[in-house]
PDB file of C-alpha atoms in Angstrom:
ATOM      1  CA  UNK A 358     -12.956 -11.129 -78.965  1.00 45.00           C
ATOM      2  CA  UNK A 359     -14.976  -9.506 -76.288  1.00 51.00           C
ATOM      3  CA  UNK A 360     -18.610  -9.543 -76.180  1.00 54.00           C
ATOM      4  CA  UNK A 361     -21.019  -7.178 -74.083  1.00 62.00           C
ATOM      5  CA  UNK A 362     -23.049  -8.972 -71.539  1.00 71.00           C
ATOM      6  CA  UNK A 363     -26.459  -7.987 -69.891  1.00 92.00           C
ATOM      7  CA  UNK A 364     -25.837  -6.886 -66.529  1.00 96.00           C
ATOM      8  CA  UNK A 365     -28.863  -7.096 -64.100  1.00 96.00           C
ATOM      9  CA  UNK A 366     -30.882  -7.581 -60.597  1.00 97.00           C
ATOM     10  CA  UNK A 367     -33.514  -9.558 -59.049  1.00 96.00           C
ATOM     11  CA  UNK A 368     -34.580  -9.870 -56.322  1.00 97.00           C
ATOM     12  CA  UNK A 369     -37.449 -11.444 -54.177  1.00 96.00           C
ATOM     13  CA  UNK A 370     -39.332  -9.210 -51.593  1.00 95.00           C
ATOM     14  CA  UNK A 371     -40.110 -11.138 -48.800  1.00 94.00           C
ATOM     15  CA  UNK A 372     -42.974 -10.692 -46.236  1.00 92.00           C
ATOM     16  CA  UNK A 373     -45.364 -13.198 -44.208  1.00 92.00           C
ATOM     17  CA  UNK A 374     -43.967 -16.313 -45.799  1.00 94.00           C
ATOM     18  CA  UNK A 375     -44.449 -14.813 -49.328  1.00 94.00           C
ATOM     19  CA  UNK A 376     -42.708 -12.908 -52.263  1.00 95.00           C
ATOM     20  CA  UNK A 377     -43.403 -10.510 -54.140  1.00 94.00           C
ATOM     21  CA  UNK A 378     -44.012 -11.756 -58.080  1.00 93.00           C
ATOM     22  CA  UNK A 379     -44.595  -9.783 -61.282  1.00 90.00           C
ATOM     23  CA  UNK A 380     -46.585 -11.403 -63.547  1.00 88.00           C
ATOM     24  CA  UNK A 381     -45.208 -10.084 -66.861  1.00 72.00           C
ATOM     25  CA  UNK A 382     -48.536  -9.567 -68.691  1.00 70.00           C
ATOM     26  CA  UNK A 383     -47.961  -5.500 -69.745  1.00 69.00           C
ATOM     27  CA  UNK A 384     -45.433  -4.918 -71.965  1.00 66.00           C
ATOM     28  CA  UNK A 385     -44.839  -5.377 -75.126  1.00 71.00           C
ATOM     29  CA  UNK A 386     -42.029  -7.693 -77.287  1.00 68.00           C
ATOM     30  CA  UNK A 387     -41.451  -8.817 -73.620  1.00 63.00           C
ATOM     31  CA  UNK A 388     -39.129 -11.890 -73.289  1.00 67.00           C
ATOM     32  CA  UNK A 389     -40.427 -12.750 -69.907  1.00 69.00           C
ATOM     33  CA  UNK A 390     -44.152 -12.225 -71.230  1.00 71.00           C
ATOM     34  CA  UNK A 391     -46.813 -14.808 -69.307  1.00 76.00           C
ATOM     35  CA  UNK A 392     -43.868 -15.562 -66.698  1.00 86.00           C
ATOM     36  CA  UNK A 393     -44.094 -14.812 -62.869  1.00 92.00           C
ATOM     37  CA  UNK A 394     -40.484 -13.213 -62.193  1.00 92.00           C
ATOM     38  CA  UNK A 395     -39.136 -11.139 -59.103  1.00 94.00           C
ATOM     39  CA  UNK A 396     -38.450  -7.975 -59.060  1.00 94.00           C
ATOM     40  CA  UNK A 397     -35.557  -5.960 -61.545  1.00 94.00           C
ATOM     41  CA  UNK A 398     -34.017  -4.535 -63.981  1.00 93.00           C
ATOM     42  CA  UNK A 399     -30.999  -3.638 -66.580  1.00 94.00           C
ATOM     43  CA  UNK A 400     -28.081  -1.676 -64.996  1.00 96.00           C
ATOM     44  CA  UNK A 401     -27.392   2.253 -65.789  1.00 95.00           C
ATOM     45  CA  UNK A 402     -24.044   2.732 -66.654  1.00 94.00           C
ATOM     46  CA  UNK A 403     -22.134   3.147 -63.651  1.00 95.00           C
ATOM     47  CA  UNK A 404     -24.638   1.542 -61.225  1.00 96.00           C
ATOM     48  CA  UNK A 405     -23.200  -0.980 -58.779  1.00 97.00           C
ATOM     49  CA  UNK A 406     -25.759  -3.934 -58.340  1.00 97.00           C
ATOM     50  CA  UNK A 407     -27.254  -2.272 -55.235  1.00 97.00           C
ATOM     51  CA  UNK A 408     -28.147   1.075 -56.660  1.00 97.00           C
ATOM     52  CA  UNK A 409     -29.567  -1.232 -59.434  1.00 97.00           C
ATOM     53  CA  UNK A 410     -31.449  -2.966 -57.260  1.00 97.00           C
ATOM     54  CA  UNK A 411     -32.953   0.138 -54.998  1.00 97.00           C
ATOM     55  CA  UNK A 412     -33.653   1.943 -57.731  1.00 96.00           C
ATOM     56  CA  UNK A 413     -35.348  -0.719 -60.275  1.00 94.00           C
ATOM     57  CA  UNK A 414     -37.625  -1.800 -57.434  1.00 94.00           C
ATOM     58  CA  UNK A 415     -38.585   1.868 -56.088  1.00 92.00           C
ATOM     59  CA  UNK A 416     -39.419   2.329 -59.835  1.00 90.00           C
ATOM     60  CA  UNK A 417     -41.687  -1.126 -60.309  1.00 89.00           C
ATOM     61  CA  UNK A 418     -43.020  -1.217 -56.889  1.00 89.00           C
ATOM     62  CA  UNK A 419     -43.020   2.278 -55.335  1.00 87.00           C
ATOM     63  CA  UNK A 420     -40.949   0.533 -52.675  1.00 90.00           C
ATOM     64  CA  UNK A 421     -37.749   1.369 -50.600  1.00 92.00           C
ATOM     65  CA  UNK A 422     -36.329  -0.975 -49.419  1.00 95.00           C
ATOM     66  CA  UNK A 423     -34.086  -1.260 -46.029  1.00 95.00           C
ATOM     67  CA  UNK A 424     -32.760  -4.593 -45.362  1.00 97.00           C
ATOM     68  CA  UNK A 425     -31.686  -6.698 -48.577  1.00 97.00           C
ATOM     69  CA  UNK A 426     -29.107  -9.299 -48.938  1.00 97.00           C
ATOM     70  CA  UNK A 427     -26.919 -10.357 -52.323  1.00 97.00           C
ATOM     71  CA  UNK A 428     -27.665 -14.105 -52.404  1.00 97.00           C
ATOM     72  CA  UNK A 429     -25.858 -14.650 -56.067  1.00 97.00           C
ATOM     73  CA  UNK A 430     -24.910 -14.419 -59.312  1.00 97.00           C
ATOM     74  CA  UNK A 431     -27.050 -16.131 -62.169  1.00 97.00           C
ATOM     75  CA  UNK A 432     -25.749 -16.499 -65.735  1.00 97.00           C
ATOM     76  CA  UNK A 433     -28.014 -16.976 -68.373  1.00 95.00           C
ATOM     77  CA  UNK A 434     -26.727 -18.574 -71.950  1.00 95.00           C
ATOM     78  CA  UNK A 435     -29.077 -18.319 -74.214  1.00 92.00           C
ATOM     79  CA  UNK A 436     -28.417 -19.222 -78.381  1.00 92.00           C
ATOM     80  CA  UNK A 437     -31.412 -16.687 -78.718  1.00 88.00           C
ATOM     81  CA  UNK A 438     -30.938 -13.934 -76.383  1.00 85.00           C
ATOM     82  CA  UNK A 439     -27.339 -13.979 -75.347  1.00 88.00           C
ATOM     83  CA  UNK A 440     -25.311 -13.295 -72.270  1.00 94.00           C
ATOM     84  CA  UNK A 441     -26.829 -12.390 -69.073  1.00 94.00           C
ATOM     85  CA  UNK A 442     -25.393 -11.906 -65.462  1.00 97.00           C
ATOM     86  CA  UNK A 443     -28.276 -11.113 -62.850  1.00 96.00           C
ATOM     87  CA  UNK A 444     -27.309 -10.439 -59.616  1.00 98.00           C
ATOM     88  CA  UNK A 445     -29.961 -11.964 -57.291  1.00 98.00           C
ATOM     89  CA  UNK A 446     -30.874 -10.275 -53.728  1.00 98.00           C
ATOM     90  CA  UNK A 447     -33.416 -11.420 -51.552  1.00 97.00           C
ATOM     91  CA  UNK A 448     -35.147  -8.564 -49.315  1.00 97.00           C
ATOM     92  CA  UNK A 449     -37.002  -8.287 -46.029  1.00 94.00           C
ATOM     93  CA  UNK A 450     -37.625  -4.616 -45.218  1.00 92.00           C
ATOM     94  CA  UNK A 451     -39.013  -1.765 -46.639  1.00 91.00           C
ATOM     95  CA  UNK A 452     -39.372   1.713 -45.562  1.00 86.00           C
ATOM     96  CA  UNK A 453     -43.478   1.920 -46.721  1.00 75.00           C
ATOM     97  CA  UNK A 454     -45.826  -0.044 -44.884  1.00 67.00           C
ATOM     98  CA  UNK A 455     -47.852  -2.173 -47.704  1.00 56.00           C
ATOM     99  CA  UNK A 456     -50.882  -0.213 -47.307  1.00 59.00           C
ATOM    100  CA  UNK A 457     -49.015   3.039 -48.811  1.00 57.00           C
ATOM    101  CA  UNK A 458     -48.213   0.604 -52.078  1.00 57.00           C
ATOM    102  CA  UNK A 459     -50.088   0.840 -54.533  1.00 56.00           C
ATOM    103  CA  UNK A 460     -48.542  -2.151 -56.024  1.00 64.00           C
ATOM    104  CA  UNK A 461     -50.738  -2.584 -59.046  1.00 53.00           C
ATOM    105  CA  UNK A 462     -49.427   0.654 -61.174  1.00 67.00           C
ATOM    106  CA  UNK A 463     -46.169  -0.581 -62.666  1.00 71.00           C
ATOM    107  CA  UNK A 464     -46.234  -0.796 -66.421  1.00 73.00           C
ATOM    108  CA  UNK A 465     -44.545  -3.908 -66.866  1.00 76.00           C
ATOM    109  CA  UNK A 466     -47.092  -6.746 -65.060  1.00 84.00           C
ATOM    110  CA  UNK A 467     -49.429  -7.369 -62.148  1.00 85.00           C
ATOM    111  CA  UNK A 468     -47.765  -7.581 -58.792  1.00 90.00           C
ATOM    112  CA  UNK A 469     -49.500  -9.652 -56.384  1.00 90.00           C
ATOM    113  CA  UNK A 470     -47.835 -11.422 -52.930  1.00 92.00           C
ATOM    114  CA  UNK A 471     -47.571 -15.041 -53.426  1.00 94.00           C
ATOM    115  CA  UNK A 472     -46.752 -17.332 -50.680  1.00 96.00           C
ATOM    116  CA  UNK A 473     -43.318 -19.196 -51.237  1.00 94.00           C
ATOM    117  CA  UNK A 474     -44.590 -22.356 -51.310  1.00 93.00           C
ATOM    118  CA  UNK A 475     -46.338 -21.737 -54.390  1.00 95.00           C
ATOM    119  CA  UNK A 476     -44.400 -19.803 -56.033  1.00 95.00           C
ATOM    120  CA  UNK A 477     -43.089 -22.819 -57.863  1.00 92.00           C
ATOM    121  CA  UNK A 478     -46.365 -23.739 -59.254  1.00 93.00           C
ATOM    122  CA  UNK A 479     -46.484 -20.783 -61.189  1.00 94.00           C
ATOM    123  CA  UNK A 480     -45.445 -20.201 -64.832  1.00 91.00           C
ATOM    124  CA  UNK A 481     -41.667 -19.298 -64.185  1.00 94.00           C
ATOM    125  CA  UNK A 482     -38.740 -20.278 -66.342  1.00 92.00           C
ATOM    126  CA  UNK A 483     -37.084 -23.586 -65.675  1.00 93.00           C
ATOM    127  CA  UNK A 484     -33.954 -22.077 -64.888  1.00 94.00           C
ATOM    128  CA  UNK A 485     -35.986 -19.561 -61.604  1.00 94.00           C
ATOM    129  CA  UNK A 486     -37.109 -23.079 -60.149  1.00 94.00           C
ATOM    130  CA  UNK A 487     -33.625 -24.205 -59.129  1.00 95.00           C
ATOM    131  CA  UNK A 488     -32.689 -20.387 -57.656  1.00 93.00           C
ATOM    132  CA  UNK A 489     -35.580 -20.300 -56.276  1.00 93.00           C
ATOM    133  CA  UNK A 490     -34.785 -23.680 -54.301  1.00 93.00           C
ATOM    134  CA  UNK A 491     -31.646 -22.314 -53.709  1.00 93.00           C
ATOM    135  CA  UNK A 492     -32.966 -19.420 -52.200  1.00 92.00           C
ATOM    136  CA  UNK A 493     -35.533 -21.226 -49.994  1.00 89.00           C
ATOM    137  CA  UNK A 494     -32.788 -23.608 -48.418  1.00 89.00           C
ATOM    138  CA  UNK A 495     -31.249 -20.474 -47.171  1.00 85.00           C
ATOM    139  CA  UNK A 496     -27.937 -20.942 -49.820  1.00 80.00           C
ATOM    140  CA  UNK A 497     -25.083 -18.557 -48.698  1.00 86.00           C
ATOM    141  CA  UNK A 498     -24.043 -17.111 -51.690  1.00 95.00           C
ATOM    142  CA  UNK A 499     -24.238 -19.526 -54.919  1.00 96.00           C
ATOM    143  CA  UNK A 500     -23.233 -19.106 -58.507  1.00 97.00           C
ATOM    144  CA  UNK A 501     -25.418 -20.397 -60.813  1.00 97.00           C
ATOM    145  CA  UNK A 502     -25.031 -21.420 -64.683  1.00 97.00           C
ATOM    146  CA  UNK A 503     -27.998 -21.879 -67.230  1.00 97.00           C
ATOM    147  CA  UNK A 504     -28.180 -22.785 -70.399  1.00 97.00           C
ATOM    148  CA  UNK A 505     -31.289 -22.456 -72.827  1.00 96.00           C
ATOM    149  CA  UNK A 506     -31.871 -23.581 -76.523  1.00 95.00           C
ATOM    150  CA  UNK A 507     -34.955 -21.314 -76.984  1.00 88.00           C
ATOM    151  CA  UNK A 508     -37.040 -21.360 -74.260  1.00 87.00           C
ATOM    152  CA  UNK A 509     -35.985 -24.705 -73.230  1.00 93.00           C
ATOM    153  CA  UNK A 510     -33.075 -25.172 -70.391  1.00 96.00           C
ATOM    154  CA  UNK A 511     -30.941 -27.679 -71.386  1.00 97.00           C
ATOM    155  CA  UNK A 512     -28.388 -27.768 -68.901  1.00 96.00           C
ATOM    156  CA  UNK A 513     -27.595 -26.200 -65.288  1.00 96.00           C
ATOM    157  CA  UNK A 514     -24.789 -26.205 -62.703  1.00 96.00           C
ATOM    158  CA  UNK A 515     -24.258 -24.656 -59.432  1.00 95.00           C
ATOM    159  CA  UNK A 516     -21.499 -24.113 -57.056  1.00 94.00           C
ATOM    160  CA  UNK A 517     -22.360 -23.071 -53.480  1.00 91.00           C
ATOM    161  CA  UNK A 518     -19.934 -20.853 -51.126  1.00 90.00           C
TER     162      UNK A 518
END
């Protein structure tokens, strides 16, 4: 029996030693609400991951960005929320120079530059922490597998390539 799947992107936006974080504080019934996350979004139909990608952060953060890399693919298990397969970039360039952002107008949280090293400190979801270390130990490309019970991750598993 086939089952339809939540296809996304994240991705961090790096720049001096930090990324770019949403604090999810805006919108309502939102999953991710009280959570620093990345940066992303739901596919269109027909979207590869990159035009996904470019075009959910030009619409969160006003930025384009020119120089991004696809790090992985994340799948979320969830007895609450389903199937999810996020495909995770990491990003180091951007056509708009940070003064021209105006970083604080998207409708879905507070964007703020946070450096990487305490990123982890911050109210993220279990499962973020270990692509997160992933991402900071410079991981070629990795597939990773969560599982949650609620918000709760019960168990994890990761192959690197």
């Amino acid at each position: 029996m086939a089952h339809s799947a939540n296809l996304t992107t994240l991705c961090y936006i790096e720049q001096n030693d930090c990324y770019l974080m949403m604090h999810r504080v805006k919108k309502k019934a939102d999953l991710n609400e009280g959570k620093w996350v990345g940066i992303g979004g739901h596919f269109l139909e027909g979207e590869s991951p990159e035009e996904c990608l470019l075009r959910e952060v030009k619409e969160e953060t006003g930025l384009t960005l020119t120089s991004y890399r696809f790090r992985g693919i994340v799948t979320f298990l969830s007895d609450i929320w389903g199937c999810e397969y996020m495909h995770l970039f990491t990003a180091d360039a951007f056509a708009e120079s940070p003064e021209q952002c105006t970083l604080e107008d998207c409708p879905e949280g507070i964007l703020q530059w946070i450096p990487k090293n305490q990123v982890p400190l911050l109210p993220l979801w279990e499962g973020d922490k270990i692509f997160l270390k992933l991402l900071l130990e410079e991981q070629h490309f990795f597939s990773l597998k969560l599982i949650y019970e609620g918000d709760i991750l019960k168990n994890w598993k990761s192959e690197v390539y």
